[in-house]
GROMACS .gro file of C-alpha atoms in nm:
model
  423
    1MET     CA    1  -0.445   1.271   1.501
    2TYR     CA    2  -0.515   1.482   1.194
    3SER     CA    3  -0.434   1.849   1.162
    4ASN     CA    4  -0.765   2.036   1.188
    5ASP     CA    5  -0.706   2.264   0.891
    6LEU     CA    6  -0.642   1.994   0.630
    7PRO     CA    7  -0.902   1.914   0.364
    8THR     CA    8  -1.058   1.575   0.431
    9TYR     CA    9  -1.165   1.321   0.169
   10HIS     CA   10  -1.333   0.986   0.172
   11VAL     CA   11  -1.061   0.858  -0.059
   12ALA     CA   12  -0.738   1.018  -0.177
   13GLY     CA   13  -0.553   0.890  -0.481
   14VAL     CA   14  -0.177   0.900  -0.518
   15GLY     CA   15  -0.133   0.950  -0.892
   16ALA     CA   16  -0.379   1.078  -1.152
   17GLY     CA   17  -0.311   0.838  -1.436
   18PRO     CA   18  -0.579   0.630  -1.611
   19ALA     CA   19  -0.629   0.395  -1.314
   20ASN     CA   20  -0.716   0.663  -1.061
   21LEU     CA   21  -0.896   0.874  -1.324
   22SER     CA   22  -1.133   0.582  -1.379
   23LEU     CA   23  -1.192   0.557  -1.004
   24ALA     CA   24  -1.252   0.932  -0.970
   25ALA     CA   25  -1.488   0.937  -1.269
   26LEU     CA   26  -1.707   0.659  -1.130
   27PHE     CA   27  -1.683   0.757  -0.760
   28PRO     CA   28  -1.965   1.020  -0.742
   29ALA     CA   29  -2.232   0.753  -0.798
   30ALA     CA   30  -2.149   0.604  -0.456
   31ASN     CA   31  -2.248   0.924  -0.268
   32LEU     CA   32  -1.970   0.866  -0.016
   33GLY     CA   33  -1.833   1.219   0.000
   34ARG     CA   34  -1.535   1.375  -0.170
   35ALA     CA   35  -1.245   1.220  -0.358
   36ALA     CA   36  -0.915   1.379  -0.455
   37LEU     CA   37  -0.621   1.282  -0.673
   38PHE     CA   38  -0.266   1.413  -0.639
   39ASP     CA   39  -0.011   1.392  -0.919
   40SER     CA   40   0.341   1.520  -0.975
   41GLN     CA   41   0.274   1.613  -1.339
   42PRO     CA   42   0.189   1.980  -1.404
   43GLY     CA   43  -0.124   1.871  -1.593
   44PRO     CA   44  -0.295   1.571  -1.751
   45ALA     CA   45  -0.034   1.340  -1.905
   46TRP     CA   46   0.024   0.972  -1.978
   47HIS     CA   47   0.375   0.856  -2.069
   48PRO     CA   48   0.446   1.186  -2.246
   49ALA     CA   49   0.806   1.090  -2.319
   50LEU     CA   50   0.686   0.793  -2.525
   51LEU     CA   51   0.422   0.984  -2.719
   52SER     CA   52   0.518   0.983  -3.087
   53PRO     CA   53   0.318   1.032  -3.407
   54GLY     CA   54   0.201   0.704  -3.557
   55VAL     CA   55   0.199   0.510  -3.229
   56ARG     CA   56  -0.122   0.313  -3.174
   57MET     CA   57  -0.300   0.181  -2.867
   58GLN     CA   58  -0.304  -0.191  -2.790
   59THR     CA   59  -0.662  -0.191  -2.658
   60SER     CA   60  -1.004  -0.119  -2.801
   61TRP     CA   61  -1.142   0.234  -2.771
   62MET     CA   62  -1.449   0.083  -2.600
   63LYS     CA   63  -1.226   0.003  -2.302
   64ASP     CA   64  -1.216   0.362  -2.179
   65LEU     CA   65  -1.243   0.500  -1.824
   66VAL     CA   66  -1.609   0.415  -1.765
   67SER     CA   67  -1.795   0.235  -2.047
   68LEU     CA   68  -1.754  -0.126  -1.932
   69VAL     CA   69  -1.957  -0.060  -1.618
   70ASP     CA   70  -2.153   0.257  -1.705
   71PRO     CA   71  -2.197   0.312  -2.081
   72GLN     CA   72  -2.426   0.610  -2.014
   73HIS     CA   73  -2.160   0.796  -1.818
   74PRO     CA   74  -2.077   1.143  -1.956
   75LEU     CA   75  -1.705   1.061  -1.971
   76THR     CA   76  -1.720   0.780  -2.226
   77PHE     CA   77  -1.481   0.789  -2.520
   78MET     CA   78  -1.784   0.805  -2.750
   79ASN     CA   79  -1.909   1.118  -2.577
   80TYR     CA   80  -1.560   1.267  -2.610
   81LEU     CA   81  -1.568   1.207  -2.985
   82VAL     CA   82  -1.918   1.348  -3.029
   83THR     CA   83  -1.879   1.657  -2.812
   84THR     CA   84  -1.543   1.749  -2.964
   85GLY     CA   85  -1.661   1.697  -3.321
   86ARG     CA   86  -1.409   1.420  -3.392
   87LEU     CA   87  -1.640   1.122  -3.444
   88PHE     CA   88  -1.675   1.113  -3.822
   89ALA     CA   89  -1.312   1.197  -3.892
   90LEU     CA   90  -1.196   0.913  -3.668
   91LEU     CA   91  -1.445   0.666  -3.815
   92ASN     CA   92  -1.340   0.748  -4.170
   93ALA     CA   93  -0.972   0.704  -4.084
   94GLN     CA   94  -1.053   0.332  -4.026
   95PHE     CA   95  -0.801   0.268  -3.750
   96ASP     CA   96  -0.781  -0.086  -3.618
   97THR     CA   97  -0.680   0.070  -3.287
   98ILE     CA   98  -0.681   0.441  -3.213
   99PRO     CA   99  -0.368   0.659  -3.204
  100ARG     CA  100  -0.213   0.687  -2.861
  101MET     CA  101  -0.223   1.064  -2.898
  102GLU     CA  102  -0.603   1.040  -2.933
  103TYR     CA  103  -0.625   0.842  -2.610
  104VAL     CA  104  -0.416   1.104  -2.430
  105ARG     CA  105  -0.645   1.378  -2.565
  106TYR     CA  106  -0.939   1.180  -2.427
  107LEU     CA  107  -0.774   1.149  -2.085
  108THR     CA  108  -0.708   1.524  -2.082
  109TRP     CA  109  -1.068   1.596  -2.178
  110ALA     CA  110  -1.197   1.365  -1.903
  111ALA     CA  111  -0.956   1.495  -1.637
  112ARG     CA  112  -1.076   1.851  -1.691
  113ARG     CA  113  -1.429   1.734  -1.607
  114ILE     CA  114  -1.337   1.551  -1.287
  115GLU     CA  115  -1.330   1.751  -0.966
  116GLY     CA  116  -1.056   1.727  -0.708
  117ILE     CA  117  -0.747   1.662  -0.919
  118HIS     CA  118  -0.438   1.838  -0.783
  119TYR     CA  119  -0.158   1.852  -1.040
  120GLY     CA  120   0.192   1.964  -0.956
  121THR     CA  121   0.155   1.802  -0.613
  122PRO     CA  122   0.390   1.504  -0.582
  123ILE     CA  123   0.302   1.301  -0.274
  124GLU     CA  124   0.632   1.236  -0.098
  125ARG     CA  125   0.502   1.058   0.209
  126VAL     CA  126   0.183   0.890   0.330
  127THR     CA  127   0.140   0.832   0.702
  128TYR     CA  128  -0.121   0.638   0.896
  129THR     CA  129  -0.249   0.817   1.204
  130GLY     CA  130  -0.498   0.562   1.335
  131ASP     CA  131  -0.783   0.785   1.215
  132GLY     CA  132  -0.690   0.747   0.849
  133PHE     CA  133  -0.416   0.868   0.620
  134GLU     CA  134  -0.225   1.192   0.594
  135LEU     CA  135  -0.063   1.285   0.262
  136HIS     CA  136   0.247   1.504   0.249
  137ALA     CA  137   0.382   1.711  -0.040
  138GLY     CA  138   0.649   1.979  -0.038
  139GLY     CA  139   0.749   1.882   0.313
  140ARG     CA  140   0.405   1.946   0.464
  141PRO     CA  141   0.071   1.767   0.501
  142VAL     CA  142  -0.175   1.857   0.224
  143ALA     CA  143  -0.473   1.624   0.279
  144ARG     CA  144  -0.624   1.353   0.491
  145ALA     CA  145  -0.846   1.065   0.389
  146GLN     CA  146  -1.035   0.767   0.522
  147HIS     CA  147  -0.909   0.546   0.240
  148LEU     CA  148  -0.618   0.553  -0.002
  149SER     CA  149  -0.594   0.459  -0.370
  150VAL     CA  150  -0.239   0.404  -0.493
  151GLY     CA  151  -0.199   0.446  -0.868
  152VAL     CA  152   0.160   0.563  -0.907
  153GLY     CA  153   0.220   0.377  -1.232
  154THR     CA  154   0.553   0.254  -1.362
  155ARG     CA  155   0.902   0.373  -1.448
  156ALA     CA  156   1.162   0.254  -1.697
  157VAL     CA  157   1.379  -0.038  -1.590
  158ARG     CA  158   1.749   0.049  -1.577
  159PRO     CA  159   1.954  -0.272  -1.602
  160ALA     CA  160   2.254  -0.306  -1.375
  161TRP     CA  161   2.495  -0.277  -1.669
  162MET     CA  162   2.388   0.085  -1.724
  163ALA     CA  163   2.569   0.195  -1.411
  164GLY     CA  164   2.868   0.417  -1.481
  165LEU     CA  165   2.815   0.436  -1.857
  166PRO     CA  166   2.829   0.770  -2.045
  167GLU     CA  167   2.527   0.968  -2.162
  168SER     CA  168   2.547   0.791  -2.499
  169VAL     CA  169   2.346   0.520  -2.320
  170LEU     CA  170   1.993   0.647  -2.254
  171ILE     CA  171   1.655   0.507  -2.163
  172ALA     CA  172   1.373   0.513  -2.417
  173ASP     CA  173   1.190   0.781  -2.218
  174ASP     CA  174   1.470   1.024  -2.303
  175LEU     CA  175   1.487   0.955  -2.676
  176GLY     CA  176   1.225   1.218  -2.760
  177TRP     CA  177   1.432   1.513  -2.632
  178ARG     CA  178   1.772   1.359  -2.715
  179ILE     CA  179   1.708   1.256  -3.075
  180ASP     CA  180   1.794   1.593  -3.230
  181GLY     CA  181   2.137   1.578  -3.070
  182LEU     CA  182   2.190   1.221  -3.189
  183ARG     CA  183   2.118   1.327  -3.548
  184ALA     CA  184   2.459   1.493  -3.576
  185ASP     CA  185   2.572   1.164  -3.732
  186LEU     CA  186   2.285   0.972  -3.889
  187ASN     CA  187   2.520   0.697  -4.008
  188ALA     CA  188   2.657   0.616  -3.663
  189PRO     CA  189   2.557   0.269  -3.537
  190ILE     CA  190   2.283   0.295  -3.279
  191ALA     CA  191   2.142   0.001  -3.082
  192VAL     CA  192   1.800  -0.041  -2.931
  193VAL     CA  193   1.800  -0.298  -2.650
  194GLY     CA  194   1.461  -0.448  -2.567
  195GLY     CA  195   1.226  -0.649  -2.787
  196GLY     CA  196   0.898  -0.509  -2.659
  197GLN     CA  197   0.657  -0.248  -2.788
  198THR     CA  198   0.866   0.045  -2.662
  199GLY     CA  199   1.172  -0.094  -2.835
  200LEU     CA  200   0.976  -0.125  -3.160
  201GLU     CA  201   0.858   0.234  -3.132
  202CYS     CA  202   1.214   0.353  -3.073
  203VAL     CA  203   1.338   0.171  -3.384
  204LEU     CA  204   1.056   0.316  -3.593
  205LYS     CA  205   1.128   0.664  -3.459
  206LEU     CA  206   1.496   0.631  -3.551
  207ILE     CA  207   1.419   0.509  -3.904
  208ASN     CA  208   1.175   0.794  -3.961
  209ALA     CA  209   1.436   1.041  -3.831
  210GLY     CA  210   1.682   0.927  -4.097
  211PHE     CA  211   1.919   0.699  -3.903
  212THR     CA  212   2.078   0.443  -4.133
  213ASP     CA  213   2.241   0.190  -3.897
  214VAL     CA  214   1.996   0.077  -3.630
  215ARG     CA  215   2.045  -0.257  -3.453
  216TRP     CA  216   1.745  -0.391  -3.258
  217LEU     CA  217   1.843  -0.650  -2.995
  218GLY     CA  218   1.580  -0.859  -2.820
  219ARG     CA  219   1.622  -1.128  -2.555
  220ARG     CA  220   1.347  -1.359  -2.688
  221GLN     CA  221   1.403  -1.588  -2.985
  222TRP     CA  222   1.174  -1.377  -3.201
  223PHE     CA  223   1.007  -1.039  -3.185
  224GLN     CA  224   0.679  -1.176  -3.061
  225THR     CA  225   0.343  -1.023  -3.149
  226ILE     CA  226   0.044  -1.020  -2.918
  227ASP     CA  227  -0.194  -1.314  -2.925
  228ASP     CA  228  -0.515  -1.121  -2.988
  229SER     CA  229  -0.728  -1.423  -3.071
  230PRO     CA  230  -1.081  -1.453  -2.930
  231VAL     CA  231  -0.982  -1.723  -2.682
  232ALA     CA  232  -0.679  -1.522  -2.563
  233ASN     CA  233  -0.910  -1.231  -2.494
  234GLU     CA  234  -1.105  -1.451  -2.253
  235PHE     CA  235  -0.829  -1.369  -2.003
  236TYR     CA  236  -0.935  -1.003  -2.024
  237ARG     CA  237  -1.278  -1.024  -1.871
  238PRO     CA  238  -1.420  -1.029  -1.518
  239ALA     CA  239  -1.517  -1.397  -1.540
  240HIS     CA  240  -1.154  -1.501  -1.563
  241GLN     CA  241  -1.051  -1.274  -1.278
  242GLN     CA  242  -1.317  -1.437  -1.062
  243PHE     CA  243  -1.185  -1.780  -1.160
  244LEU     CA  244  -0.829  -1.683  -1.061
  245GLN     CA  245  -0.943  -1.584  -0.712
  246GLN     CA  246  -1.045  -1.946  -0.646
  247LEU     CA  247  -0.688  -2.072  -0.695
  248SER     CA  248  -0.383  -2.079  -0.474
  249ARG     CA  249  -0.132  -1.793  -0.511
  250GLY     CA  250   0.126  -2.023  -0.665
  251THR     CA  251  -0.115  -2.159  -0.924
  252ARG     CA  252  -0.237  -1.809  -1.014
  253ARG     CA  253   0.118  -1.691  -1.065
  254ARG     CA  254   0.203  -1.984  -1.293
  255LEU     CA  255  -0.106  -1.929  -1.509
  256VAL     CA  256  -0.048  -1.555  -1.538
  257VAL     CA  257   0.312  -1.609  -1.648
  258GLU     CA  258   0.189  -1.845  -1.920
  259GLN     CA  259  -0.055  -1.576  -2.040
  260GLY     CA  260   0.221  -1.322  -2.097
  261PRO     CA  261   0.211  -1.336  -2.481
  262THR     CA  262  -0.145  -1.202  -2.476
  263GLY     CA  263  -0.023  -0.867  -2.343
  264ASP     CA  264   0.355  -0.844  -2.314
  265ALA     CA  265   0.430  -0.845  -2.685
  266LEU     CA  266   0.420  -0.634  -2.999
  267THR     CA  267   0.116  -0.495  -3.174
  268PRO     CA  268   0.102  -0.672  -3.513
  269GLY     CA  269   0.003  -0.352  -3.693
  270ALA     CA  270   0.300  -0.164  -3.546
  271LEU     CA  271   0.542  -0.437  -3.650
  272ARG     CA  272   0.398  -0.422  -4.002
  273VAL     CA  273   0.449  -0.044  -4.011
  274LEU     CA  274   0.810  -0.092  -3.900
  275TYR     CA  275   0.878  -0.354  -4.166
  276GLN     CA  276   0.728  -0.132  -4.435
  277ALA     CA  277   0.925   0.174  -4.321
  278ASN     CA  278   1.241  -0.037  -4.316
  279TYR     CA  279   1.171  -0.162  -4.669
  280ASP     CA  280   1.099   0.187  -4.802
  281ARG     CA  281   1.433   0.312  -4.669
  282MET     CA  282   1.606   0.003  -4.809
  283LEU     CA  283   1.495   0.114  -5.156
  284ASP     CA  284   1.692   0.436  -5.103
  285LEU     CA  285   1.997   0.287  -4.932
  286ASP     CA  286   2.015  -0.055  -5.104
  287ARG     CA  287   2.029  -0.206  -4.756
  288PHE     CA  288   1.801  -0.215  -4.455
  289PRO     CA  289   1.862   0.075  -4.215
  290ALA     CA  290   1.738  -0.141  -3.926
  291VAL     CA  291   1.854  -0.497  -3.861
  292LEU     CA  292   1.684  -0.721  -3.606
  293TYR     CA  293   1.890  -0.933  -3.367
  294PRO     CA  294   1.660  -1.169  -3.174
  295GLY     CA  295   1.793  -1.406  -2.909
  296ARG     CA  296   2.048  -1.154  -2.780
  297ASP     CA  297   2.043  -1.099  -2.404
  298VAL     CA  298   2.269  -0.803  -2.324
  299VAL     CA  299   2.452  -0.888  -2.001
  300ALA     CA  300   2.733  -0.631  -1.999
  301VAL     CA  301   2.834  -0.308  -2.172
  302GLU     CA  302   3.178  -0.150  -2.174
  303THR     CA  303   3.327   0.157  -2.338
  304ASP     CA  304   3.605   0.131  -2.594
  305GLY     CA  305   3.711   0.475  -2.707
  306GLY     CA  306   3.403   0.634  -2.860
  307GLU     CA  307   3.222   0.301  -2.894
  308LEU     CA  308   3.003   0.096  -2.666
  309VAL     CA  309   3.074  -0.277  -2.658
  310MET     CA  310   2.773  -0.496  -2.578
  311ARG     CA  311   2.832  -0.851  -2.462
  312CYS     CA  312   2.529  -1.071  -2.528
  313ASP     CA  313   2.434  -1.423  -2.430
  314THR     CA  314   2.277  -1.613  -2.722
  315PRO     CA  315   2.164  -1.974  -2.778
  316GLY     CA  316   2.492  -2.026  -2.966
  317GLY     CA  317   2.719  -1.869  -2.707
  318ARG     CA  318   2.855  -1.521  -2.638
  319GLU     CA  319   2.836  -1.243  -2.901
  320VAL     CA  320   2.981  -0.893  -2.907
  321HIS     CA  321   2.807  -0.596  -3.072
  322ARG     CA  322   2.932  -0.240  -3.102
  323ALA     CA  323   2.740   0.086  -3.125
  324ARG     CA  324   2.789   0.460  -3.083
  325HIS     CA  325   2.467   0.498  -2.885
  326ILE     CA  326   2.237   0.259  -2.697
  327ILE     CA  327   1.866   0.313  -2.634
  328VAL     CA  328   1.749   0.100  -2.340
  329ALA     CA  329   1.390  -0.024  -2.359
  330VAL     CA  330   1.396  -0.341  -2.150
  331GLY     CA  331   1.062  -0.290  -1.975
  332ARG     CA  332   0.896  -0.108  -1.693
  333GLU     CA  333   0.867  -0.167  -1.321
  334ALA     CA  334   0.633  -0.044  -1.052
  335SER     CA  335   0.725   0.299  -0.917
  336PRO     CA  336   0.793   0.319  -0.542
  337VAL     CA  337   0.495   0.371  -0.315
  338PRO     CA  338   0.551   0.672  -0.086
  339PHE     CA  339   0.458   0.505   0.243
  340ASP     CA  340   0.649   0.623   0.549
  341ASP     CA  341   0.854   0.364   0.736
  342ASP     CA  342   0.580   0.279   0.985
  343LEU     CA  343   0.315   0.221   0.718
  344ALA     CA  344   0.557   0.029   0.495
  345GLU     CA  345   0.638  -0.209   0.779
  346ARG     CA  346   0.268  -0.288   0.822
  347VAL     CA  347   0.230  -0.416   0.465
  348GLU     CA  348   0.212  -0.794   0.420
  349TYR     CA  349   0.392  -0.975   0.135
  350ASP     CA  350   0.380  -1.323  -0.015
  351ASP     CA  351   0.676  -1.559  -0.057
  352ASP     CA  352   0.762  -1.401  -0.394
  353GLY     CA  353   0.790  -1.053  -0.242
  354ASP     CA  354   0.465  -0.923  -0.388
  355MET     CA  355   0.216  -0.723  -0.185
  356LEU     CA  356  -0.078  -0.933  -0.066
  357ILE     CA  357  -0.380  -0.790  -0.243
  358GLU     CA  358  -0.736  -0.902  -0.170
  359PRO     CA  359  -0.996  -0.976  -0.443
  360ASP     CA  360  -1.134  -0.621  -0.403
  361TYR     CA  361  -0.785  -0.475  -0.466
  362SER     CA  362  -0.735  -0.374  -0.105
  363LEU     CA  363  -0.390  -0.422   0.042
  364ARG     CA  364  -0.345  -0.658   0.333
  365TRP     CA  365  -0.176  -0.467   0.611
  366LYS     CA  366  -0.163  -0.471   0.990
  367GLY     CA  367  -0.374  -0.238   1.203
  368MET     CA  368  -0.599  -0.110   0.926
  369ASN     CA  369  -0.894  -0.046   1.161
  370GLY     CA  370  -1.137  -0.011   0.872
  371HIS     CA  371  -0.914   0.220   0.667
  372ARG     CA  372  -0.830   0.059   0.336
  373ILE     CA  373  -0.545   0.100   0.090
  374PHE     CA  374  -0.646   0.007  -0.263
  375VAL     CA  375  -0.353  -0.078  -0.489
  376LEU     CA  376  -0.393  -0.033  -0.863
  377ASN     CA  377  -0.160  -0.186  -1.126
  378ARG     CA  378   0.022  -0.410  -0.876
  379ALA     CA  379  -0.198  -0.719  -0.869
  380ARG     CA  380  -0.085  -0.891  -1.190
  381TYR     CA  381  -0.004  -1.224  -1.023
  382SER     CA  382  -0.321  -1.230  -0.816
  383HIS     CA  383  -0.577  -1.075  -1.054
  384GLY     CA  384  -0.433  -1.159  -1.395
  385VAL     CA  385  -0.266  -0.997  -1.695
  386PRO     CA  386  -0.530  -0.720  -1.736
  387ASP     CA  387  -0.414  -0.558  -1.413
  388ALA     CA  388  -0.105  -0.416  -1.584
  389ASN     CA  389  -0.288  -0.257  -1.876
  390LEU     CA  390  -0.595  -0.050  -1.960
  391THR     CA  391  -0.846  -0.317  -2.057
  392LEU     CA  392  -1.044  -0.346  -1.732
  393LEU     CA  393  -0.990  -0.006  -1.569
  394PRO     CA  394  -1.360   0.063  -1.494
  395VAL     CA  395  -1.420  -0.295  -1.376
  396ARG     CA  396  -1.141  -0.260  -1.121
  397ALA     CA  397  -1.258   0.087  -1.020
  398ALA     CA  398  -1.612  -0.044  -0.974
  399GLY     CA  399  -1.484  -0.319  -0.745
  400VAL     CA  400  -1.293  -0.067  -0.536
  401ILE     CA  401  -1.597   0.162  -0.509
  402ASN     CA  402  -1.822  -0.128  -0.412
  403ALA     CA  403  -1.573  -0.225  -0.141
  404MET     CA  404  -1.562   0.129   0.002
  405ALA     CA  405  -1.941   0.157  -0.006
  406GLY     CA  406  -2.005  -0.190   0.133
  407ARG     CA  407  -2.270  -0.243  -0.135
  408ALA     CA  408  -2.305  -0.297  -0.508
  409VAL     CA  409  -2.291   0.058  -0.643
  410TYR     CA  410  -2.201  -0.102  -0.977
  411ASN     CA  411  -2.310  -0.447  -1.091
  412VAL     CA  412  -2.046  -0.607  -1.309
  413ILE     CA  413  -2.220  -0.888  -1.495
  414ASP     CA  414  -2.017  -1.132  -1.702
  415GLU     CA  415  -2.224  -1.449  -1.737
  416LEU     CA  416  -2.229  -1.521  -2.113
  417CYS     CA  417  -1.893  -1.696  -2.133
  418PRO     CA  418  -1.816  -1.984  -2.376
  419VAL     CA  419  -1.517  -2.102  -2.171
  420ARG     CA  420  -1.543  -2.322  -1.862
  421TRP     CA  421  -1.228  -2.268  -1.657
  422ILE     CA  422  -1.103  -2.552  -1.444
  423ALA     CA  423  -1.222  -2.495  -1.088
   0.00000   0.00000   0.00000
């Protein structure tokens, strides 16, 4: 049973990133009671360690927290621009996609207008009592709720070969506060491992900071840019999500893997900026400060005096590369969900080890008794590639709210589609 003195909510969100912010922004229209979000950050933030000048978003500004389902909502990105006096300046800057810093400013603006967000409150444990959920922080219960929304986001992947290596090997998240120390020797060889967008941004940051010997290693055979064609964007709409739900889990997974280049790749504009920055520095140095090494899969790293020796598998065999420092940017993985042992054992998984998530984003688990756990950002292989990014945040939030309300609080209409998916 619940403690009598705890605040009670209809839904409590673990995490206050964009996914749960979208849910909290749209939730009042359902008239279901109170919602609350709990986050470990001291205030509004979104990947602050990766926030650098010049970094752009990979999605349209129209795909904000609310507009796709409620364009008249007060927390649209357009309303943010108008009410903060930024509209004309942003329009005249003619960005293809907005700066990431602008998006973070928008999230901060929106978060300050949403009630019930508790920052500096990391949820360490969630228990199920039979009457609902109890959330614990700081070793004590802090809230109870009928339903739960898990939006804990991601963390940097640390490959097995990082174990036991010195601090000269660091993850990309740490580059921002470590870069000044690394600048003691701008000519020292420094490697960036990981051919994705974060790796690109690290290389650009190093070039702009004056480093002259940057080696960018990527596992794929080229540094692939996003397929942003009209037909590729058909995967990023509700109609395609509905189509996926008609298929078997195995078929869905295969199709989603094939769609990876539409999201898990580089922004073409960012790659152009990198190439231009590299060329500009080449004019000063008479050589490129950054050299790209595609097709190199780093499988082991050893120390040799003051150097790091990287052993890479390539299509032509094994290669060895040396560097003074290594920046690791090999991807991100889902952060752990703070379920207690009893609740964790109730969760059902598929044969691939993924949580079983229903079409309405509710988790399949034993003994739910009407109390639902909605899982955000963990349904990639059941709901498609948009689940891992920002493109359909309000569509997903609307589906969750409709499921909690048992009625169509929001009507998501997507009927004018030129593609006929195979049924």
